[in-house]
C-alpha cells in the first residue's frame, strides 16, 4: 500500500539540518548516514551522502533523477560481483 | 592468447540442432560482444559470433583466416563453457572522463602529498555515480575526490573527502517542509 499523499514524503529530520550545514560549508564532504529509509528531497541534490549498507558507507551522489527515491535504493546490502568486460565509469 | 585478455562472454549450451549456442555476454550492451571481431578462447582458437535471437548465436571457428560455421548440435556442444576473450587494445577509446573498469582496477592510489594509499580493488556503480574502493576507503569517482587519473602510468591521485557523521537522533521523525507548510 502506498503512503498517503497528505503526509508528504518521509525523511529523518536531522538529515535536513546536516544537508543544510554541508551545503553552507561548501566543502567537498560526504555526509555519512544510516537512514536508508529517508526519501531523497530536492534540497539534497548536488550533495554526496555515504549510505550505510550494513557493512560500509557507499557514496551516493544525489542528482535530480533520484528525487523521490529512498537512500537505501542506491546502497545495496548484497555484494554484486560481475565481469567488468567493456563497462565504463564516468568521472562526475 | 591475447596479451591483456578481457573476458567478454562465455558460450553456453547448444540451442536446437543447427549448431546454434546460447551465449552469456558480459558487455555493457550484450549484443556488442559480436562487434569486437574475432574472439579468442585462450587456447589459440579464434571464434566469430552472429546473433540469431536474444542470447542465441551462431558460432564460427576461424581456420586459416576463414570462418567455419558450426552446423550441428554435436559440434556446438563441444564449445560449451568456452570463454570468449578479446585484447584490451581492441576496445574503442573511451570518451573524455570515461574509463574502462578493467583499466581502473589495480591502479595505485596516491594521496595529494604523494603518499601511496593502496590499490583500486573495485569500482562500484549502483546508479548514484561511480565510486572507487581503495582498501578500506571508498571515494566517489569525481573530479574533486580523484583529480588525477593516469592509466598509462598506472596511478591516480585521491583526495578523500571530509566526512560528516550524522548519528540518528533520539526520535526525530520529521515531515518534509512542503508537507509542513500544507498543514
Coordinates of C-alpha atoms in Angstrom, one line a residue:
Chain A
X1 CA 0.0 0.0 0.0
X2 CA 1.4 3.4 -0.9
X3 CA 2.0 6.2 1.5
X4 CA -0.8 8.8 1.8
X5 CA -0.1 11.9 -0.2
X6 CA -1.2 14.3 2.5
X7 CA 1.6 13.1 4.8
X8 CA 4.3 14.2 2.3
X9 CA 7.5 12.3 1.8
X10 CA 9.1 10.7 4.9
X11 CA 12.6 11.9 5.8
X12 CA 14.5 11.7 9.1
X13 CA 14.6 15.3 10.3
X14 CA 18.3 15.5 11.2
X15 CA 19.2 14.9 7.6
X16 CA 17.7 18.3 6.6
X17 CA 19.8 20.2 9.1
X18 CA 23.0 18.3 8.2
X19 CA 22.4 18.8 4.4
X20 CA 21.9 22.5 5.0
X21 CA 25.1 22.7 7.0
X22 CA 27.1 20.7 4.4
X23 CA 25.8 23.0 1.6
X24 CA 26.7 26.1 3.6
X25 CA 30.2 24.9 4.3
X26 CA 30.8 24.4 0.6
X27 CA 33.4 21.8 1.2
X28 CA 33.9 18.5 -0.6
X29 CA 32.5 16.2 2.0
X30 CA 30.5 13.1 2.5
X31 CA 27.5 13.1 4.9
X32 CA 27.6 9.6 6.5
X33 CA 24.1 8.4 7.2
X34 CA 22.4 5.3 8.5
X35 CA 18.9 6.4 7.4
X36 CA 18.3 4.3 4.3
X37 CA 14.5 4.8 4.7
X38 CA 14.6 8.6 4.1
X39 CA 13.2 9.9 0.9
X40 CA 15.6 12.0 -1.3
X41 CA 14.4 15.6 -1.4
X42 CA 15.2 18.3 -3.9
X43 CA 17.2 20.0 -1.2
X44 CA 19.7 17.1 -1.3
X45 CA 20.5 17.5 -5.0
X46 CA 24.3 18.1 -5.6
X47 CA 25.3 16.7 -2.2
X48 CA 27.1 13.4 -1.6
X49 CA 25.9 11.0 1.1
X50 CA 27.6 7.9 2.4
X51 CA 24.8 5.5 2.9
X52 CA 25.4 2.6 5.2
X53 CA 24.6 -0.8 3.8
X54 CA 25.3 -2.8 7.0
X55 CA 29.0 -3.1 6.1
X56 CA 30.3 0.1 4.7
X57 CA 29.2 3.6 3.6
X58 CA 28.7 3.7 -0.1
X59 CA 28.9 7.2 -1.7
X60 CA 25.6 8.4 -3.2
X61 CA 25.9 11.5 -5.4
X62 CA 22.4 12.9 -5.5
X63 CA 21.0 14.2 -8.7
X64 CA 17.6 15.4 -9.9
X65 CA 16.5 12.0 -11.2
X66 CA 16.9 10.4 -7.7
X67 CA 14.4 12.8 -6.0
X68 CA 11.5 10.7 -4.6
X69 CA 13.5 7.6 -4.2
X70 CA 14.9 6.3 -0.9
X71 CA 18.6 6.5 0.0
X72 CA 18.7 2.7 0.6
X73 CA 17.9 2.0 -3.1
X74 CA 21.4 3.2 -4.1
X75 CA 23.4 1.3 -1.5
X76 CA 22.7 -2.4 -2.0
X77 CA 23.2 -4.7 1.0
X78 CA 24.2 -7.7 -1.0
X79 CA 27.5 -7.9 -2.9
X80 CA 27.3 -8.0 -6.6
X81 CA 30.3 -9.4 -8.4
X82 CA 30.1 -9.1 -12.2
X83 CA 32.6 -9.1 -15.0
X84 CA 34.0 -5.6 -16.0
X85 CA 34.2 -6.6 -19.7
X86 CA 33.8 -3.3 -21.7
X87 CA 31.9 -1.5 -19.0
X88 CA 32.9 2.1 -18.3
X89 CA 32.8 4.5 -15.3
X90 CA 32.3 8.2 -15.9
X91 CA 34.1 10.7 -13.6
X92 CA 31.5 13.0 -12.2
Chain B
X1 CA 46.3 -15.9 -26.2
X2 CA 45.7 -12.1 -26.0
X3 CA 48.4 -10.1 -24.2
X4 CA 45.8 -8.3 -21.9
X5 CA 42.7 -10.5 -22.2
X6 CA 39.3 -9.1 -21.3
X7 CA 36.6 -11.7 -20.8
X8 CA 33.6 -10.6 -22.8
X9 CA 31.4 -13.7 -22.5
X10 CA 31.0 -17.5 -22.4
X11 CA 29.5 -19.9 -24.8
X12 CA 26.7 -21.9 -23.1
X13 CA 24.6 -25.0 -24.1
X14 CA 23.6 -25.8 -27.6
X15 CA 20.3 -24.5 -28.9
X16 CA 18.4 -26.6 -31.4
X17 CA 20.0 -28.9 -34.0
X18 CA 21.5 -26.4 -36.4
X19 CA 24.6 -25.6 -34.4
X20 CA 23.3 -22.6 -32.5
X21 CA 24.5 -21.9 -29.0
X22 CA 23.5 -19.8 -26.0
X23 CA 26.0 -17.1 -25.3
X24 CA 26.3 -15.3 -21.9
X25 CA 27.6 -11.8 -22.7
X26 CA 29.2 -9.6 -20.1
X27 CA 29.4 -6.5 -22.2
X28 CA 27.5 -3.3 -21.3
X29 CA 25.2 -3.9 -24.2
X30 CA 25.0 -7.7 -24.6
X31 CA 24.8 -7.5 -28.4
X32 CA 28.2 -5.8 -28.6
X33 CA 30.1 -9.0 -28.0
X34 CA 29.8 -9.9 -31.7
X35 CA 31.1 -6.5 -32.8
X36 CA 34.6 -6.8 -31.4
X37 CA 35.8 -9.1 -34.2
X38 CA 37.4 -12.5 -33.6
X39 CA 37.2 -13.7 -30.0
X40 CA 40.0 -15.9 -28.6
X41 CA 39.3 -18.7 -26.2
X42 CA 42.7 -18.6 -24.5
X43 CA 43.9 -21.8 -26.1
X44 CA 44.8 -20.5 -29.5
X45 CA 41.4 -20.8 -31.2
X46 CA 39.5 -17.8 -32.6
X47 CA 35.7 -17.5 -33.0
X48 CA 33.2 -15.3 -34.6
X49 CA 29.7 -14.8 -33.5
X50 CA 26.5 -13.9 -35.3
X51 CA 23.3 -13.3 -33.3
X52 CA 20.3 -15.3 -34.3
X53 CA 17.9 -14.4 -31.4
X54 CA 18.2 -12.9 -28.0
X55 CA 21.0 -14.8 -26.2
X56 CA 21.4 -17.3 -29.1
X57 CA 24.2 -17.1 -31.6
X58 CA 25.7 -18.9 -34.5
X59 CA 29.4 -19.6 -33.9
X60 CA 32.2 -20.0 -36.4
X61 CA 35.8 -21.1 -35.7
X62 CA 38.3 -19.1 -37.7
X63 CA 40.6 -21.5 -39.5
X64 CA 43.3 -20.1 -41.8
X65 CA 41.6 -16.8 -41.8
X66 CA 38.2 -18.2 -42.9
X67 CA 35.2 -18.8 -40.7
X68 CA 34.0 -22.4 -40.4
X69 CA 30.4 -22.2 -39.1
X70 CA 29.3 -24.8 -36.6
X71 CA 26.3 -26.6 -38.3
X72 CA 25.2 -29.3 -36.0
X73 CA 24.4 -29.8 -32.3
X74 CA 27.2 -32.2 -31.5
X75 CA 29.9 -29.7 -32.6
X76 CA 28.1 -26.9 -30.8
X77 CA 28.0 -29.0 -27.6
X78 CA 31.8 -29.3 -27.7
X79 CA 32.0 -25.5 -27.3
X80 CA 30.1 -25.3 -24.1
X81 CA 31.9 -23.3 -21.4
X82 CA 34.3 -21.8 -24.0
X83 CA 35.4 -18.4 -22.7
X84 CA 35.5 -15.6 -25.2
X85 CA 38.3 -13.1 -24.8
X86 CA 39.5 -10.0 -26.6
X87 CA 42.6 -8.0 -26.3
X88 CA 42.3 -4.7 -24.3
X89 CA 43.7 -2.8 -27.3
X90 CA 40.7 -3.8 -29.4
X91 CA 38.2 -1.9 -27.2
X92 CA 37.5 1.5 -28.6
X93 CA 38.9 4.6 -26.9
X94 CA 36.5 5.8 -24.2
X95 CA 35.2 9.4 -24.2
X96 CA 36.7 12.1 -22.1
X97 CA 36.4 11.4 -18.4
X98 CA 35.3 7.9 -19.1
X99 CA 37.4 4.9 -18.1
X100 CA 37.1 1.2 -18.6
X101 CA 36.6 -0.5 -15.3
X102 CA 39.2 -3.0 -16.3
X103 CA 41.7 -0.1 -16.6
X104 CA 40.8 1.4 -13.2
X105 CA 41.0 -1.8 -11.2
X106 CA 44.6 -2.3 -10.0
X107 CA 45.7 1.3 -10.3
X108 CA 48.0 2.5 -7.5
X109 CA 46.3 5.3 -5.5
X110 CA 48.3 8.2 -4.0
X111 CA 47.3 10.9 -1.7
X112 CA 47.7 14.6 -2.6
X113 CA 51.0 14.6 -0.7
X114 CA 52.4 11.7 -2.8
X115 CA 52.0 9.0 -0.2
X116 CA 50.7 5.7 -1.5
X117 CA 47.3 4.8 -0.1
X118 CA 46.7 1.5 -1.8
X119 CA 45.3 -0.1 -4.9
X120 CA 41.9 0.3 -6.5
X121 CA 40.2 -3.0 -5.7
X122 CA 36.8 -2.5 -7.2
X123 CA 34.6 0.1 -8.9
X124 CA 31.1 0.4 -7.7
X125 CA 28.2 2.0 -9.6
X126 CA 24.7 1.4 -8.3
X127 CA 23.0 4.3 -10.1
X128 CA 24.3 7.1 -7.9
X129 CA 27.7 7.7 -9.5
X130 CA 30.8 5.6 -9.6
X131 CA 33.0 5.1 -6.6
X132 CA 36.4 3.5 -6.1
X133 CA 37.2 1.0 -3.4
X134 CA 40.8 1.5 -2.2
X135 CA 41.4 -0.8 0.7
X136 CA 39.0 0.3 3.5
X137 CA 38.5 3.6 1.8
X138 CA 35.6 4.2 -0.6
X139 CA 35.8 7.5 -2.5
X140 CA 33.3 9.0 -5.0
X141 CA 34.7 9.0 -8.6
X142 CA 34.5 12.7 -9.0
X143 CA 37.0 15.4 -10.2
X144 CA 37.1 16.8 -6.6
X145 CA 37.9 13.4 -5.0
X146 CA 40.0 11.9 -7.8
X147 CA 41.7 14.9 -9.5
X148 CA 44.2 12.9 -11.5
X149 CA 43.9 9.6 -13.3
X150 CA 46.9 8.4 -15.3
X151 CA 46.1 5.0 -16.8
X152 CA 49.5 4.7 -18.7
X153 CA 51.5 5.4 -15.5
X154 CA 49.1 3.1 -13.6
X155 CA 48.3 5.6 -10.9
X156 CA 45.7 8.0 -9.7
X157 CA 45.6 10.8 -7.1
X158 CA 42.9 10.6 -4.4
X159 CA 41.8 13.5 -2.3
X160 CA 39.5 11.8 0.2
X161 CA 36.5 14.0 1.0
X162 CA 35.9 15.2 4.6
X163 CA 33.3 13.2 6.5
X164 CA 30.3 14.5 8.3
X165 CA 28.8 11.8 10.5
X166 CA 25.1 12.0 11.2
X167 CA 24.2 9.9 14.2
X168 CA 20.5 9.1 14.3
X169 CA 18.9 11.4 16.9
X170 CA 16.6 10.0 19.6
X171 CA 13.3 10.2 17.8
X172 CA 13.4 12.9 15.2
X173 CA 10.8 11.9 12.6
X174 CA 10.0 14.9 10.5
X175 CA 7.9 15.7 7.7
X176 CA 9.2 17.3 4.6
X177 CA 9.0 21.1 4.5
X178 CA 6.3 21.2 1.8
X179 CA 4.1 18.9 3.9
X180 CA 4.7 21.0 6.9
X181 CA 3.6 24.1 5.0
X182 CA 0.4 22.4 3.9
X183 CA -0.7 21.6 7.4

